[in-house]
Coordinates of C-alpha atoms in Angstrom, one line a residue:
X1 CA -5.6 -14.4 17.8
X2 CA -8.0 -12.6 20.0
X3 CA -12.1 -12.6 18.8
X4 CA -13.3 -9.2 20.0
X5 CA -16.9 -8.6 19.4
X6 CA -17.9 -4.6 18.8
X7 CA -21.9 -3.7 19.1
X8 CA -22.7 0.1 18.8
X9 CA -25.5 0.6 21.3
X10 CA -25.7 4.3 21.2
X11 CA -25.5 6.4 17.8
X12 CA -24.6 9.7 17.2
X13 CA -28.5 10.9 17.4
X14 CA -28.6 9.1 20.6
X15 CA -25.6 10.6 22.5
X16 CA -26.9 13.9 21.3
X17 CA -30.4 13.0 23.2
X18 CA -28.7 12.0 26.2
X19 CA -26.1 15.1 26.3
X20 CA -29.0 17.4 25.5
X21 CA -31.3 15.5 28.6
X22 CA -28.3 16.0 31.1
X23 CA -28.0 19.6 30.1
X24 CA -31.9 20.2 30.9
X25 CA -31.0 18.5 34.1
X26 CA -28.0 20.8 35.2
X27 CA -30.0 23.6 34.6
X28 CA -33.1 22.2 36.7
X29 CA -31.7 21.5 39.4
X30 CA -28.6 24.4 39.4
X31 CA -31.2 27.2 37.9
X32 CA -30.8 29.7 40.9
X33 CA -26.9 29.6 40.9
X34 CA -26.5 31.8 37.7
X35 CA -23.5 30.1 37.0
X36 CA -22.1 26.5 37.0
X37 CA -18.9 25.3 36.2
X38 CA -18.2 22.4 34.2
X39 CA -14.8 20.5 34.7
X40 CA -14.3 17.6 31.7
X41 CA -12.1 14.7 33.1
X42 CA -9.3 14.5 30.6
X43 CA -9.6 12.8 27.4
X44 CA -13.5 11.9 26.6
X45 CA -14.7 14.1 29.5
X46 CA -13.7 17.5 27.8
X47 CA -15.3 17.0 24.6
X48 CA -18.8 16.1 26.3
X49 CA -18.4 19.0 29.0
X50 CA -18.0 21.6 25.9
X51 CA -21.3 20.1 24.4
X52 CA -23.1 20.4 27.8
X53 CA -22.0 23.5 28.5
X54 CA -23.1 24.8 24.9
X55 CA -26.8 23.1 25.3
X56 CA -27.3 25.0 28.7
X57 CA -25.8 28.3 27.4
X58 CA -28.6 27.9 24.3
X59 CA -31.6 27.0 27.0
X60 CA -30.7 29.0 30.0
X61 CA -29.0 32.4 31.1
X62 CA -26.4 30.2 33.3
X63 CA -23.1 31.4 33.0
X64 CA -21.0 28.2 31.9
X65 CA -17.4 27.8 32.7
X66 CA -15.6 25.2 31.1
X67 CA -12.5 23.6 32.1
X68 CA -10.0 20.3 31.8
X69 CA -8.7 18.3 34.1
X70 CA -6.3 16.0 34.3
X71 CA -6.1 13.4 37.3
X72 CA -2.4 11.1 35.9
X73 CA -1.0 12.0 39.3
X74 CA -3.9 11.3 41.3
X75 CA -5.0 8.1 40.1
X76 CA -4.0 5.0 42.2
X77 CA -2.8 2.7 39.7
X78 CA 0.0 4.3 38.4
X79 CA 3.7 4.3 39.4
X80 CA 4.6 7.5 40.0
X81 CA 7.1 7.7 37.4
X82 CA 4.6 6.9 34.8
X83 CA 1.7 9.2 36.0
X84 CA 4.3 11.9 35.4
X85 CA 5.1 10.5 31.5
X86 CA 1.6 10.4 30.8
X87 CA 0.0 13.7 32.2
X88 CA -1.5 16.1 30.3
X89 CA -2.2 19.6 31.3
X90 CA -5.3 20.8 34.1
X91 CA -7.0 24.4 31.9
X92 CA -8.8 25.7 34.2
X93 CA -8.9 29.8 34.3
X94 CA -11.8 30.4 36.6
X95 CA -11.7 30.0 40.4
X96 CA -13.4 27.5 41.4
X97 CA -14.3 28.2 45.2
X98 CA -17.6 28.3 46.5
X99 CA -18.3 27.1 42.9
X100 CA -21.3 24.0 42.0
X101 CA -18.6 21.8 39.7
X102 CA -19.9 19.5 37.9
X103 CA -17.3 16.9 36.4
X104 CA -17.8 15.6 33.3
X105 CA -16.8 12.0 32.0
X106 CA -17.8 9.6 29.9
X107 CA -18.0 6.2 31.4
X108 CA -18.5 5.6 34.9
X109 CA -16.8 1.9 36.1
X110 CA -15.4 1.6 39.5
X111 CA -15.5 5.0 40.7
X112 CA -11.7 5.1 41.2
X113 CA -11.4 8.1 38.3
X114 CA -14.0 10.2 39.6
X115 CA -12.3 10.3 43.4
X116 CA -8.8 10.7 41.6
X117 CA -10.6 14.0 39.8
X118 CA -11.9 15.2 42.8
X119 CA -8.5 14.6 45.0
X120 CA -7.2 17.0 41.8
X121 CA -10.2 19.1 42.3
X122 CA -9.6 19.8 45.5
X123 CA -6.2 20.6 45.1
X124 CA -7.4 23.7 43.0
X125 CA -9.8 25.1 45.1
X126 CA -13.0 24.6 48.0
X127 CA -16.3 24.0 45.3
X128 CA -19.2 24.4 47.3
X129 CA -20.2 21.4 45.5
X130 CA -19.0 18.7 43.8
X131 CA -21.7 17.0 41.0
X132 CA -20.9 14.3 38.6
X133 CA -22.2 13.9 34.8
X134 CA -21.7 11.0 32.7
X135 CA -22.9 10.0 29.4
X136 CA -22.3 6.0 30.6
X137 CA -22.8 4.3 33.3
X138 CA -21.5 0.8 33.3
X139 CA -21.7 -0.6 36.8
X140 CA -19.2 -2.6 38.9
X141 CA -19.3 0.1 41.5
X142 CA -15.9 -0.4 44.1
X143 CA -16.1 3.3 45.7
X144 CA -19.5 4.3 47.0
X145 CA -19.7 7.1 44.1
X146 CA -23.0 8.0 41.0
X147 CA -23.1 9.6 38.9
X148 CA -25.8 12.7 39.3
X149 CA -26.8 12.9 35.8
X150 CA -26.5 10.2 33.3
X151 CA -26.9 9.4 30.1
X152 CA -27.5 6.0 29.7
X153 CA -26.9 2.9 32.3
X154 CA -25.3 0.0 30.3
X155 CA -25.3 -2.7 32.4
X156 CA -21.8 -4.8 31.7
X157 CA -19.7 -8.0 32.5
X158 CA -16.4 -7.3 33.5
X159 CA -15.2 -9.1 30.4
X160 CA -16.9 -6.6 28.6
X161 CA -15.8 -2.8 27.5
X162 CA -17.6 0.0 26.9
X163 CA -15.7 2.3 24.2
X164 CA -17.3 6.1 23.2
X165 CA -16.1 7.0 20.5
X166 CA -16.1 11.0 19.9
X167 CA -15.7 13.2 17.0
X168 CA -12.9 15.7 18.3
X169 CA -11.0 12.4 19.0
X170 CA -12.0 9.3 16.9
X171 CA -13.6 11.0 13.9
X172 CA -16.5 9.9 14.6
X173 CA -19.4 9.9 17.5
X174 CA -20.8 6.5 18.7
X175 CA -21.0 4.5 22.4
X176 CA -19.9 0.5 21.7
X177 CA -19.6 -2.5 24.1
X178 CA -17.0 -4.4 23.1
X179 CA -16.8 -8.2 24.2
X180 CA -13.4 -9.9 24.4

């Protein structure tokens, strides 16, 4: 029997502080474009891009277009066979050329899922530019890739996990490190 040791380090208060931060960011430093689009990695990430892209539609006259993306066939540690059993389905209805994208997810480890989102990315369309949000960053970097706006850095050992918990999928909304 395994002793796994859970410790909520962000709240529901708190991820809304973060979220609404990052959204004051995009719009700071993406105010002339008029319109941004957001891209949520699948699961975790779509959830968090819809609540960014609401806070910069209520502070901002940025246009906001919201899309999903899923990366199962892009991602290096799959067999083929079971990237294809596990995929979900890409929504987005907006083109994306010339376009600032910002991908949205919500932990940031090695990297290796935000260069499997933009390989997907890219597949879809020529952004002009590529940014990254995340609600947490974790560390343990192995692709040279940072997040532009983040939420929180949570240092971690790589015994350790970090799990965010969101409403739309958990039923309820908290960030935890969970020690094994």
């Amino acid at each position: 029997m395994s002793n796994i040791e859970e410790k909520i380090v962000l709240d529901e208060q708190a991820i809304n502080r973060a979220l609404t931060r990052i959204s004051h960011e995009i719009i700071e430093k993406n105010s002339d474009t008029g319109e941004i689009c957001l891209i949520g990695i699948q699961r975790r990430g779509v959830p968090i891009a819809k609540q960014i892209g609401e806070c910069i539609s209520k502070f901002s006259d940025i246009k906001v277009h919201i899309g999903e993306l899923d990366i199962t066939k892009h991602r290096d540690d799959l067999d083929e066979s079971i990237a294809i059993s596990l995929a979900s389905e890409t929504v987005i209805d907006f083109p994306i050329h010339n376009k600032i994208v910002v991908l949205v997810d919500d932990v940031i480890f090695t990297g290796r899922t935000v260069r499997a989102a933009m390989d997907a990315l890219i597949t879809l369309g020529r952004p002009s530019c590529i940014q990254l949000a995340v609600l947490i960053d974790r560390g343990h970097r192995e692709l040279p890739i940072r997040g532009d706006y983040v939420g929180k850095n949570i240092p971690t050992s790589r015994s350790e996990r970090i799990k965010v918990n969101l409403p739309e999928i958990d039923g309820k909304k908290n960030v935890a490190i969970i020690k094994i």
